[in-house]
Amino acid sequence: MQKNYFQKDMETMPIEEIKKIQNEKLVKQVKYVYDNVKYYRDLMDKKGVKPEDIQSTDDLYKLPFLKKDDLREAYPFGLLATDIKNCVRIQSTSGTTGKRVVAFYTQNDVDVWEECCARAIVAAGGTNGDVCQVAYGYGLFTGGSGLHGGSHKVGCLTLPMSSGNTDRQIQFMMDLNSTILCCTPSYAAYIGETLKEKGYKPEDNKLKAGIFGAEPWTEEMRRDIEKSLGIKAYDIYGLTEISGPGVAFECEEQNGMHINEDHFLVEVIDPDTGEVLPEGSKGELVFTSLDKEAFPLLRYRTRDICVLSREKCSCGRTFVKMTKPLGRSDDMMIIRGVNVFPSQIEAVLLNCGYAPNYQIIIDRVNNTDTFDINVEMSKEDFSDTPKVITNKEKQLQSAMKAMLGINPKIHLVSPKSITRSEGKAVRVIDNRKRLGITV
Ligand code: DLL
């Protein structure tokens, strides 16, 4: 079988040479951050680390970690490393307690990011002869623009569909002969079901591959999607803070994702102690950007729990592989591809005059996430007129939508009806766990 790479020399470089490149880039990136980002310089000074102390990746452990809370504290410009005039793009994702994470990009940062996505598309068999339908959301979310840029770099005919409007997705897919589909796995499954409902068989479409990520999915779901669309389904991983999709991607082995190690240095740590764990251990992924200009992050804690493997891969790529995220070390939920924190829900409840007595119930029905929130009314609020309650539920739902970007179903329940816990309150009931979906 012919092997395909977007940047063959880099993707198949012997590991010793990759390490050399990483060492050189790391020394430069640390000095760049120290000189240009006061927030991180203060963290380094507090820890007594100077840029000169970092001579190679072996010294990485000396650097302080960055966490989502730091991004919140430094919001919006505190981690920006260059003049805003040099930036050409902002992307964003939800953060804790409602403050969004804002990431900045120079043109060079965008180019590197899109190249990483192009590597993923080529690894999934993409060429300039393909029609690539991008059905991730466009806008502040990185999914749409990342895969869109990658598709351009490969030279595919790019269909910038964004997510939603499934009938139109299907019409374009059929009329324009889409060969690659990029979207969240749950949306891919939904498209597959809708095609079937419309009477199409898997062989009726021209799709050959899908590049699916941004949320956890199982091997079972992969098999279902592959069957319903008649394709090979590849996983792709990334996070806004570290650029977006394309931090890691699956190859033809479909068994773990290669991390683009020439741009992102990876460590696995014990989430409780912060201690760096030996390769092969299960722990939290930590990324250090190696050549970012606008928003370089050193030792950023992702909260994603994974295992790394350097076992030789039959695709010929030498980059380390990560497993699918096996869980999170914080309370972030991913619902319909959107990151949601219980603290955001609490903030909306308090703003709208409710006490934080609530329960979130998540499930996956027909491959789509359901999202319900039970909220207790106070004695004063309580009404037994259904219309009054329905109106209040609608108001709360639109406040939630404004904060989270997705619509939960709100159920106002009578005072004191949510079971009180004697220990930690059980705020989240995630029934997707029964399907093996761990986040
Ligand atoms: O989800 C970027 C992305 C877009 C990745 C499109 C892949 C495809 P955020 O919205 O910042 O960025 O969410 C990042 O999503 O820390 C993981 O917990 C989760 N995540 C991302 N990819 C995967 C995946 C985008 N393939 C957070 N499997 C990350 C499981 C994933 N979880």
Tab-separated table of C-alpha atoms and ligand atoms in Angstrom:
chain	number	residue	atom	x	y	z
A	1	MET	CA	0.000	0.000	0.000
A	2	GLN	CA	1.296	3.422	-0.973
A	3	LYS	CA	2.052	5.515	2.136
A	4	ASN	CA	0.833	9.064	2.163
A	5	TYR	CA	2.252	11.912	4.167
A	6	PHE	CA	1.760	15.657	3.987
A	7	GLN	CA	5.296	16.444	5.231
A	8	LYS	CA	7.073	13.139	4.856
A	9	ASP	CA	10.536	14.187	6.084
A	10	MET	CA	9.153	15.559	9.297
A	11	GLU	CA	6.526	12.910	9.902
A	12	THR	CA	8.940	10.010	9.475
A	13	MET	CA	12.086	11.589	10.960
A	14	PRO	CA	14.104	9.352	13.299
A	15	ILE	CA	13.238	10.158	16.897
A	16	GLU	CA	16.802	11.279	17.780
A	17	GLU	CA	16.546	13.976	15.130
A	18	ILE	CA	13.093	15.025	16.285
A	19	LYS	CA	14.527	15.348	19.808
A	20	LYS	CA	17.293	17.614	18.479
A	21	ILE	CA	14.747	19.883	16.822
A	22	GLN	CA	12.647	19.897	19.984
A	23	ASN	CA	15.633	20.886	22.123
A	24	GLU	CA	16.551	23.775	19.850
A	25	LYS	CA	12.985	25.019	19.593
A	26	LEU	CA	12.340	24.643	23.319
A	27	VAL	CA	15.313	26.789	24.352
A	28	LYS	CA	14.131	29.517	21.966
A	29	GLN	CA	10.474	29.288	22.958
A	30	VAL	CA	11.220	29.502	26.691
A	31	LYS	CA	13.390	32.596	26.223
A	32	TYR	CA	10.728	34.129	23.953
A	33	VAL	CA	8.017	33.558	26.555
A	34	TYR	CA	10.195	34.837	29.406
A	35	ASP	CA	11.000	38.012	27.506
A	36	ASN	CA	7.471	38.686	26.238
A	37	VAL	CA	4.895	37.255	28.659
A	38	LYS	CA	4.997	38.945	32.060
A	39	TYR	CA	2.425	36.539	33.517
A	40	TYR	CA	4.646	33.501	32.846
A	41	ARG	CA	7.876	35.369	33.662
A	42	ASP	CA	6.416	36.018	37.130
A	43	LEU	CA	5.606	32.309	37.513
A	44	MET	CA	9.172	31.379	36.505
A	45	ASP	CA	10.676	33.982	38.821
A	46	LYS	CA	8.536	32.718	41.669
A	47	LYS	CA	9.857	29.207	41.047
A	48	GLY	CA	13.419	30.516	40.690
A	49	VAL	CA	13.830	29.260	37.099
A	50	LYS	CA	15.646	31.286	34.467
A	51	PRO	CA	15.535	30.657	30.711
A	52	GLU	CA	19.213	29.524	30.874
A	53	ASP	CA	18.149	26.638	33.128
A	54	ILE	CA	16.274	25.098	30.211
A	55	GLN	CA	18.836	23.579	27.839
A	56	SER	CA	16.872	20.563	26.605
A	57	THR	CA	13.605	18.692	27.034
A	58	ASP	CA	15.193	16.974	30.068
A	59	ASP	CA	14.896	20.316	31.895
A	60	LEU	CA	11.225	20.743	31.127
A	61	TYR	CA	10.142	19.570	34.579
A	62	LYS	CA	11.717	22.694	36.084
A	63	LEU	CA	9.148	24.962	34.457
A	64	PRO	CA	5.895	25.901	36.189
A	65	PHE	CA	2.595	24.525	34.903
A	66	LEU	CA	-0.112	26.617	33.309
A	67	LYS	CA	-3.736	25.748	34.032
A	68	LYS	CA	-7.093	26.832	32.697
A	69	ASP	CA	-7.417	29.090	35.754
A	70	ASP	CA	-4.273	30.936	34.671
A	71	LEU	CA	-5.869	31.562	31.300
A	72	ARG	CA	-8.885	32.937	33.091
A	73	GLU	CA	-6.787	35.148	35.306
A	74	ALA	CA	-4.751	36.459	32.395
A	75	TYR	CA	-7.851	36.985	30.205
A	76	PRO	CA	-7.870	38.449	27.629
A	77	PHE	CA	-4.350	39.682	26.784
A	78	GLY	CA	-2.183	38.514	29.691
A	79	LEU	CA	-0.616	35.558	27.865
A	80	LEU	CA	-0.253	37.255	24.514
A	81	ALA	CA	3.423	37.232	23.500
A	82	THR	CA	3.411	39.651	20.622
A	83	ASP	CA	1.936	42.980	19.609
A	84	ILE	CA	-1.745	42.564	18.835
A	85	LYS	CA	-0.939	44.146	15.450
A	86	ASN	CA	0.928	40.957	14.512
A	87	CYS	CA	-2.138	38.783	15.214
A	88	VAL	CA	-4.547	37.825	12.464
A	89	ARG	CA	-7.011	35.545	14.260
A	90	ILE	CA	-8.787	34.824	17.522
A	91	GLN	CA	-10.500	31.543	18.395
A	92	SER	CA	-12.233	30.757	21.631
A	93	THR	CA	-13.806	28.099	23.786
A	94	SER	CA	-15.700	28.099	27.039
A	95	GLY	CA	-13.689	28.277	30.231
A	96	THR	CA	-14.597	27.754	33.870
A	97	THR	CA	-17.173	30.059	35.512
A	98	GLY	CA	-18.132	31.579	32.246
A	99	LYS	CA	-14.908	33.281	31.264
A	100	ARG	CA	-13.955	32.149	27.824
A	101	VAL	CA	-10.511	30.991	26.783
A	102	VAL	CA	-9.255	33.269	24.038
A	103	ALA	CA	-6.361	32.130	21.833
A	104	PHE	CA	-4.506	34.424	19.438
A	105	TYR	CA	-2.692	33.507	16.215
A	106	THR	CA	-0.188	35.216	13.952
A	107	GLN	CA	-0.251	34.253	10.269
A	108	ASN	CA	2.592	31.856	10.954
A	109	ASP	CA	0.643	30.259	13.808
A	110	VAL	CA	-2.337	29.767	11.498
A	111	ASP	CA	-0.072	28.210	8.846
A	112	VAL	CA	1.436	25.735	11.313
A	113	TRP	CA	-1.997	24.836	12.656
A	114	GLU	CA	-3.405	24.267	9.187
A	115	GLU	CA	-0.383	22.138	8.262
A	116	CYS	CA	-1.091	19.957	11.279
A	117	CYS	CA	-4.685	19.527	10.065
A	118	ALA	CA	-3.395	18.823	6.550
A	119	ARG	CA	-1.241	16.007	7.987
A	120	ALA	CA	-4.417	14.539	9.492
A	121	ILE	CA	-6.324	14.747	6.216
A	122	VAL	CA	-3.512	13.135	4.223
A	123	ALA	CA	-3.120	10.413	6.866
A	124	ALA	CA	-6.810	9.639	6.302
A	125	GLY	CA	-6.074	9.187	2.593
A	126	GLY	CA	-6.844	12.763	1.481
A	127	THR	CA	-5.332	14.191	-1.728
A	128	ASN	CA	-5.958	17.204	-3.951
A	129	GLY	CA	-8.507	15.072	-5.809
A	130	ASP	CA	-10.817	14.959	-2.806
A	131	VAL	CA	-13.956	16.888	-1.955
A	132	CYS	CA	-13.749	17.673	1.737
A	133	GLN	CA	-17.007	18.519	3.481
A	134	VAL	CA	-16.294	20.427	6.687
A	135	ALA	CA	-19.298	20.031	8.970
A	136	TYR	CA	-17.635	21.149	12.197
A	137	GLY	CA	-18.958	24.458	13.510
A	138	TYR	CA	-17.320	27.554	12.039
A	139	GLY	CA	-16.795	30.674	14.103
A	140	LEU	CA	-15.041	30.876	17.458
A	141	PHE	CA	-14.854	27.063	17.712
A	142	THR	CA	-11.629	25.784	16.143
A	143	GLY	CA	-13.107	22.722	14.411
A	144	GLY	CA	-14.451	24.419	11.282
A	145	SER	CA	-11.601	26.778	10.512
A	146	GLY	CA	-8.871	24.265	11.417
A	147	LEU	CA	-10.040	21.497	9.103
A	148	HIS	CA	-11.021	24.068	6.480
A	149	GLY	CA	-7.466	25.436	6.443
A	150	GLY	CA	-6.011	21.936	6.375
A	151	SER	CA	-8.232	20.981	3.466
A	152	HIS	CA	-7.013	24.025	1.494
A	153	LYS	CA	-3.382	23.133	2.204
A	154	VAL	CA	-3.951	19.632	0.837
A	155	GLY	CA	-5.679	21.155	-2.180
A	156	CYS	CA	-9.014	19.429	-1.656
A	157	LEU	CA	-12.159	21.059	-2.958
A	158	THR	CA	-13.421	22.413	0.364
A	159	LEU	CA	-17.118	22.552	1.250
A	160	PRO	CA	-17.419	24.949	4.207
A	161	MET	CA	-20.788	23.646	5.421
A	162	SER	CA	-20.418	24.276	9.160
A	163	SER	CA	-22.542	22.078	11.411
A	164	GLY	CA	-26.312	21.648	11.276
A	165	ASN	CA	-28.890	21.832	8.498
A	166	THR	CA	-28.590	18.108	7.873
A	167	ASP	CA	-30.816	18.057	4.797
A	168	ARG	CA	-28.538	20.570	3.095
A	169	GLN	CA	-25.433	18.619	4.224
A	170	ILE	CA	-26.839	15.535	2.564
A	171	GLN	CA	-27.856	17.328	-0.602
A	172	PHE	CA	-24.359	18.784	-1.043
A	173	MET	CA	-22.739	15.498	-0.116
A	174	MET	CA	-24.686	13.708	-2.833
A	175	ASP	CA	-24.691	16.409	-5.528
A	176	LEU	CA	-21.038	17.421	-5.158
A	177	ASN	CA	-19.679	13.932	-4.472
A	178	SER	CA	-18.023	14.626	-1.109
A	179	THR	CA	-15.285	12.095	-0.408
A	180	ILE	CA	-14.145	13.211	3.055
A	181	LEU	CA	-16.401	14.256	5.924
A	182	CYS	CA	-15.086	16.266	8.887
A	183	CYS	CA	-17.363	16.706	11.927
A	184	THR	CA	-17.932	15.477	15.452
A	185	PRO	CA	-18.478	11.707	15.679
A	186	SER	CA	-21.989	12.204	17.026
A	187	TYR	CA	-22.896	14.395	14.068
A	188	ALA	CA	-21.404	11.826	11.693
A	189	ALA	CA	-23.587	9.157	13.277
A	190	TYR	CA	-26.604	11.408	12.932
A	191	ILE	CA	-25.855	12.076	9.262
A	192	GLY	CA	-25.548	8.301	8.773
A	193	GLU	CA	-28.961	7.714	10.344
A	194	THR	CA	-30.585	10.478	8.335
A	195	LEU	CA	-29.153	9.073	5.104
A	196	LYS	CA	-30.694	5.728	5.966
A	197	GLU	CA	-34.044	7.323	6.785
A	198	LYS	CA	-33.996	8.992	3.407
A	199	GLY	CA	-33.557	5.601	1.798
A	200	TYR	CA	-29.864	5.858	0.845
A	201	LYS	CA	-27.582	2.849	1.163
A	202	PRO	CA	-23.954	3.336	2.306
A	203	GLU	CA	-22.705	2.656	-1.242
A	204	ASP	CA	-24.866	5.469	-2.639
A	205	ASN	CA	-22.487	8.166	-1.388
A	206	LYS	CA	-18.895	8.802	-2.561
A	207	LEU	CA	-17.448	9.261	0.927
A	208	LYS	CA	-14.284	7.278	1.670
A	209	ALA	CA	-13.080	8.743	4.972
A	210	GLY	CA	-14.185	10.789	7.954
A	211	ILE	CA	-12.083	12.843	10.369
A	212	PHE	CA	-13.942	12.962	13.633
A	213	GLY	CA	-13.011	14.462	17.003
A	214	ALA	CA	-13.646	17.182	19.589
A	215	GLU	CA	-15.522	14.759	21.867
A	216	PRO	CA	-15.060	11.260	23.237
A	217	TRP	CA	-16.264	8.337	21.139
A	218	THR	CA	-15.916	4.611	21.377
A	219	GLU	CA	-14.662	1.877	19.043
A	220	GLU	CA	-18.253	0.690	18.796
A	221	MET	CA	-19.324	4.074	17.569
A	222	ARG	CA	-16.471	4.004	15.046
A	223	ARG	CA	-17.749	0.699	13.671
A	224	ASP	CA	-21.326	2.026	13.488
A	225	ILE	CA	-20.285	5.162	11.633
A	226	GLU	CA	-18.007	3.226	9.270
A	227	LYS	CA	-20.859	0.896	8.454
A	228	SER	CA	-23.581	3.488	8.039
A	229	LEU	CA	-21.506	5.802	5.840
A	230	GLY	CA	-19.371	3.148	4.123
A	231	ILE	CA	-16.112	4.877	5.133
A	232	LYS	CA	-12.999	4.615	7.284
A	233	ALA	CA	-13.393	6.804	10.381
A	234	TYR	CA	-10.285	8.509	11.820
A	235	ASP	CA	-9.906	10.230	15.165
A	236	ILE	CA	-8.404	13.707	15.548
A	237	TYR	CA	-7.524	15.473	18.798
A	238	GLY	CA	-6.762	19.007	19.812
A	239	LEU	CA	-7.680	21.896	22.046
A	240	THR	CA	-8.123	25.600	21.465
A	241	GLU	CA	-5.369	26.597	23.888
A	242	ILE	CA	-2.775	24.628	21.885
A	243	SER	CA	-4.169	25.763	18.469
A	244	GLY	CA	-7.194	23.514	17.831
A	245	PRO	CA	-7.700	20.208	15.990
A	246	GLY	CA	-4.576	18.579	14.624
A	247	VAL	CA	-2.486	18.454	17.792
A	248	ALA	CA	-2.721	14.695	17.182
A	249	PHE	CA	-4.282	12.557	14.462
A	250	GLU	CA	-4.874	8.949	13.530
A	251	CYS	CA	-3.138	7.146	10.693
A	252	GLU	CA	-4.209	4.070	8.709
A	253	GLU	CA	-3.588	1.837	11.755
A	254	GLN	CA	-6.572	3.551	13.464
A	255	ASN	CA	-5.004	2.767	16.762
A	256	GLY	CA	-3.982	5.883	18.667
A	257	MET	CA	-3.163	9.385	17.476
A	258	HIS	CA	0.272	10.652	16.438
A	259	ILE	CA	1.151	13.880	18.248
A	260	ASN	CA	2.764	16.518	16.013
A	261	GLU	CA	5.904	16.513	18.108
A	262	ASP	CA	7.816	18.993	16.001
A	263	HIS	CA	5.359	21.645	17.233
A	264	PHE	CA	4.069	20.325	20.547
A	265	LEU	CA	6.087	18.729	23.304
A	266	VAL	CA	4.076	16.282	25.375
A	267	GLU	CA	4.408	14.984	28.939
A	268	VAL	CA	2.182	12.760	31.047
A	269	ILE	CA	1.863	13.739	34.704
A	270	ASP	CA	0.152	12.501	37.818
A	271	PRO	CA	-2.828	14.875	38.045
A	272	ASP	CA	-2.687	14.901	41.855
A	273	THR	CA	1.016	15.463	42.444
A	274	GLY	CA	2.161	16.999	39.153
A	275	GLU	CA	4.981	14.437	38.989
A	276	VAL	CA	6.114	13.470	35.477
A	277	LEU	CA	5.262	9.819	34.814
A	278	PRO	CA	7.302	7.344	32.767
A	279	GLU	CA	6.185	6.565	29.239
A	280	GLY	CA	3.332	4.097	29.118
A	281	SER	CA	1.727	5.374	32.319
A	282	LYS	CA	-1.790	6.654	32.423
A	283	GLY	CA	-1.948	10.313	33.391
A	284	GLU	CA	-2.768	13.867	32.412
A	285	LEU	CA	-1.434	15.225	29.133
A	286	VAL	CA	0.656	18.387	29.376
A	287	PHE	CA	1.651	20.291	26.245
A	288	THR	CA	4.402	22.814	25.592
A	289	SER	CA	4.217	24.743	22.360
A	290	LEU	CA	7.529	24.827	20.530
A	291	ASP	CA	7.146	27.526	17.916
A	292	LYS	CA	4.121	29.655	18.700
A	293	GLU	CA	4.371	33.389	18.172
A	294	ALA	CA	1.112	34.827	19.535
A	295	PHE	CA	-0.056	32.449	22.251
A	296	PRO	CA	2.797	30.206	23.343
A	297	LEU	CA	1.941	28.038	26.326
A	298	LEU	CA	4.558	26.217	28.383
A	299	ARG	CA	3.526	23.093	30.294
A	300	TYR	CA	-0.201	23.574	29.773
A	301	ARG	CA	-2.267	21.059	31.742
A	302	THR	CA	-5.000	19.725	29.467
A	303	ARG	CA	-6.868	17.678	32.124
A	304	ASP	CA	-7.189	14.928	29.497
A	305	ILE	CA	-6.162	11.523	30.832
A	306	CYS	CA	-4.231	9.437	28.284
A	307	VAL	CA	-1.435	6.946	27.754
A	308	LEU	CA	1.476	7.556	25.342
A	309	SER	CA	3.192	4.892	23.271
A	310	ARG	CA	6.404	4.929	21.239
A	311	GLU	CA	5.825	1.525	19.739
A	312	LYS	CA	6.793	1.428	16.079
A	313	CYS	CA	3.814	2.254	13.884
A	314	SER	CA	3.289	0.468	10.580
A	315	CYS	CA	2.416	3.770	8.893
A	316	GLY	CA	6.060	4.822	9.146
A	317	ARG	CA	5.387	7.889	11.269
A	318	THR	CA	7.747	8.284	14.183
A	319	PHE	CA	5.704	10.723	16.275
A	320	VAL	CA	4.596	9.363	19.652
A	321	LYS	CA	1.017	8.103	19.815
A	322	MET	CA	-1.624	8.981	22.409
A	323	THR	CA	-4.661	6.880	23.219
A	324	LYS	CA	-8.074	8.421	22.934
A	325	PRO	CA	-8.658	10.553	26.028
A	326	LEU	CA	-9.751	8.061	28.702
A	327	GLY	CA	-11.331	10.648	30.979
A	328	ARG	CA	-10.691	14.057	32.502
A	329	SER	CA	-9.080	15.124	35.736
A	330	ASP	CA	-11.534	17.998	36.170
A	331	ASP	CA	-15.302	18.324	36.020
A	332	MET	CA	-15.549	19.450	32.396
A	333	MET	CA	-18.265	17.681	30.404
A	334	ILE	CA	-18.369	17.537	26.628
A	335	ILE	CA	-21.973	17.685	25.474
A	336	ARG	CA	-22.704	17.640	21.748
A	337	GLY	CA	-19.073	18.587	21.208
A	338	VAL	CA	-19.317	21.642	23.471
A	339	ASN	CA	-17.269	21.988	26.657
A	340	VAL	CA	-19.479	22.613	29.668
A	341	PHE	CA	-18.478	23.174	33.309
A	342	PRO	CA	-20.910	22.773	36.218
A	343	SER	CA	-19.601	26.130	37.489
A	344	GLN	CA	-21.036	27.843	34.398
A	345	ILE	CA	-24.449	26.352	35.141
A	346	GLU	CA	-24.214	27.497	38.732
A	347	ALA	CA	-23.306	31.018	37.636
A	348	VAL	CA	-26.429	31.205	35.431
A	349	LEU	CA	-28.654	29.892	38.229
A	350	LEU	CA	-27.349	32.470	40.677
A	351	ASN	CA	-27.700	35.265	38.110
A	352	CYS	CA	-31.284	34.255	37.486
A	353	GLY	CA	-32.112	34.177	41.188
A	354	TYR	CA	-32.075	30.403	41.784
A	355	ALA	CA	-30.221	28.618	44.556
A	356	PRO	CA	-27.591	26.190	43.283
A	357	ASN	CA	-29.710	23.116	43.941
A	358	TYR	CA	-29.598	21.350	40.616
A	359	GLN	CA	-28.754	18.124	38.860
A	360	ILE	CA	-27.413	17.652	35.364
A	361	ILE	CA	-28.447	14.495	33.537
A	362	ILE	CA	-26.644	13.557	30.343
A	363	ASP	CA	-27.262	10.600	28.091
A	364	ARG	CA	-26.678	9.564	24.496
A	365	VAL	CA	-29.792	8.514	22.591
A	366	ASN	CA	-29.532	7.570	18.913
A	367	ASN	CA	-25.941	8.815	18.946
A	368	THR	CA	-26.967	12.303	20.068
A	369	ASP	CA	-26.288	13.691	23.521
A	370	THR	CA	-29.295	14.609	25.629
A	371	PHE	CA	-28.795	17.314	28.241
A	372	ASP	CA	-31.332	17.923	31.022
A	373	ILE	CA	-31.031	20.124	34.087
A	374	ASN	CA	-33.349	19.740	37.056
A	375	VAL	CA	-33.489	22.958	39.053
A	376	GLU	CA	-35.218	23.360	42.382
A	377	MET	CA	-37.591	26.249	42.807
A	378	SER	CA	-37.586	28.070	46.121
A	379	LYS	CA	-40.750	28.053	48.230
A	380	GLU	CA	-41.422	31.651	47.135
A	381	ASP	CA	-40.985	30.784	43.463
A	382	PHE	CA	-43.082	27.705	43.618
A	383	SER	CA	-46.211	27.763	41.530
A	384	ASP	CA	-48.595	25.049	40.570
A	385	THR	CA	-49.705	26.827	37.421
A	386	PRO	CA	-48.053	24.957	34.548
A	387	LYS	CA	-47.892	28.035	32.323
A	388	VAL	CA	-45.953	30.044	34.906
A	389	ILE	CA	-43.483	27.221	35.293
A	390	THR	CA	-43.101	26.711	31.549
A	391	ASN	CA	-42.316	30.405	31.092
A	392	LYS	CA	-39.716	30.327	33.825
A	393	GLU	CA	-38.154	27.225	32.277
A	394	LYS	CA	-37.951	28.975	28.918
A	395	GLN	CA	-36.275	32.024	30.464
A	396	LEU	CA	-33.719	29.882	32.246
A	397	GLN	CA	-33.108	27.856	29.104
A	398	SER	CA	-32.271	30.934	27.053
A	399	ALA	CA	-29.927	32.214	29.797
A	400	MET	CA	-28.199	28.797	29.742
A	401	LYS	CA	-27.968	28.864	25.944
A	402	ALA	CA	-26.346	32.325	26.084
A	403	MET	CA	-23.719	31.085	28.544
A	404	LEU	CA	-23.061	27.583	27.192
A	405	GLY	CA	-23.795	27.825	23.501
A	406	ILE	CA	-26.102	24.795	23.638
A	407	ASN	CA	-29.674	24.314	24.784
A	408	PRO	CA	-30.350	22.154	27.824
A	409	LYS	CA	-33.848	20.984	28.667
A	410	ILE	CA	-34.759	22.715	31.933
A	411	HIS	CA	-37.087	21.089	34.423
A	412	LEU	CA	-38.104	23.239	37.372
A	413	VAL	CA	-38.843	20.878	40.220
A	414	SER	CA	-40.538	21.452	43.565
A	415	PRO	CA	-38.614	22.753	46.577
A	416	LYS	CA	-36.419	20.198	48.388
A	417	SER	CA	-37.075	17.484	45.788
A	418	ILE	CA	-33.445	16.999	44.754
A	419	THR	CA	-31.839	14.527	47.112
A	420	ARG	CA	-29.353	16.199	49.435
A	421	SER	CA	-26.075	14.447	49.792
A	422	GLU	CA	-24.138	14.141	52.978
A	423	GLY	CA	-20.824	14.299	51.254
A	424	LYS	CA	-20.025	15.790	47.879
A	425	ALA	CA	-23.200	16.730	46.047
A	426	VAL	CA	-23.852	14.547	43.028
A	427	ARG	CA	-24.397	17.259	40.477
A	428	VAL	CA	-23.805	15.303	37.313
A	429	ILE	CA	-25.352	12.014	36.284
A	430	ASP	CA	-23.637	11.020	33.068
A	431	ASN	CA	-25.464	7.988	31.734
A	432	ARG	CA	-23.165	7.878	28.696
A	433	LYS	CA	-20.758	5.953	30.927
A	434	ARG	CA	-22.828	2.825	30.353
A	435	LEU	CA	-21.851	3.116	26.658
A	436	GLY	CA	-18.167	3.290	27.582
A	437	ILE	CA	-17.969	7.019	26.902
A	438	THR	CA	-15.766	8.164	29.710
A	439	VAL	CA	-15.745	11.957	29.630
B	1	DLL	O1	-12.437	20.344	20.522
B	1	DLL	C1	-10.667	21.056	19.054
B	1	DLL	C2	-11.061	20.031	18.061
B	1	DLL	C3	-11.928	20.371	17.037
B	1	DLL	C4	-10.532	18.760	18.112
B	1	DLL	C5	-12.255	19.442	16.075
B	1	DLL	C6	-10.857	17.801	17.155
B	1	DLL	C7	-11.721	18.147	16.133
B	1	DLL	P1	-11.865	22.546	22.473
B	1	DLL	O2	-13.244	22.977	22.162
B	1	DLL	O3	-10.947	23.521	23.106
B	1	DLL	O4	-11.133	22.093	21.177
B	1	DLL	O5	-11.983	21.239	23.380
B	1	DLL	C8	-10.810	20.548	23.771
B	1	DLL	O6	-12.044	18.468	23.747
B	1	DLL	O7	-9.250	18.899	25.926
B	1	DLL	C9	-10.611	17.075	24.993
B	1	DLL	O8	-11.136	16.944	26.295
B	1	DLL	C10	-11.755	17.097	23.998
B	1	DLL	N1	-11.364	16.437	22.735
B	1	DLL	C11	-10.835	16.992	21.637
B	1	DLL	N2	-10.628	16.054	20.684
B	1	DLL	C12	-11.021	14.861	21.213
B	1	DLL	C13	-11.059	13.515	20.752
B	1	DLL	C14	-11.528	21.113	20.310
B	1	DLL	N3	-10.662	13.164	19.534
B	1	DLL	C15	-11.177	19.303	24.539
B	1	DLL	N4	-11.527	12.566	21.598
B	1	DLL	C16	-9.976	18.431	24.804
B	1	DLL	C17	-11.951	12.884	22.840
B	1	DLL	C18	-11.489	15.111	22.528
B	1	DLL	N5	-11.944	14.129	23.333
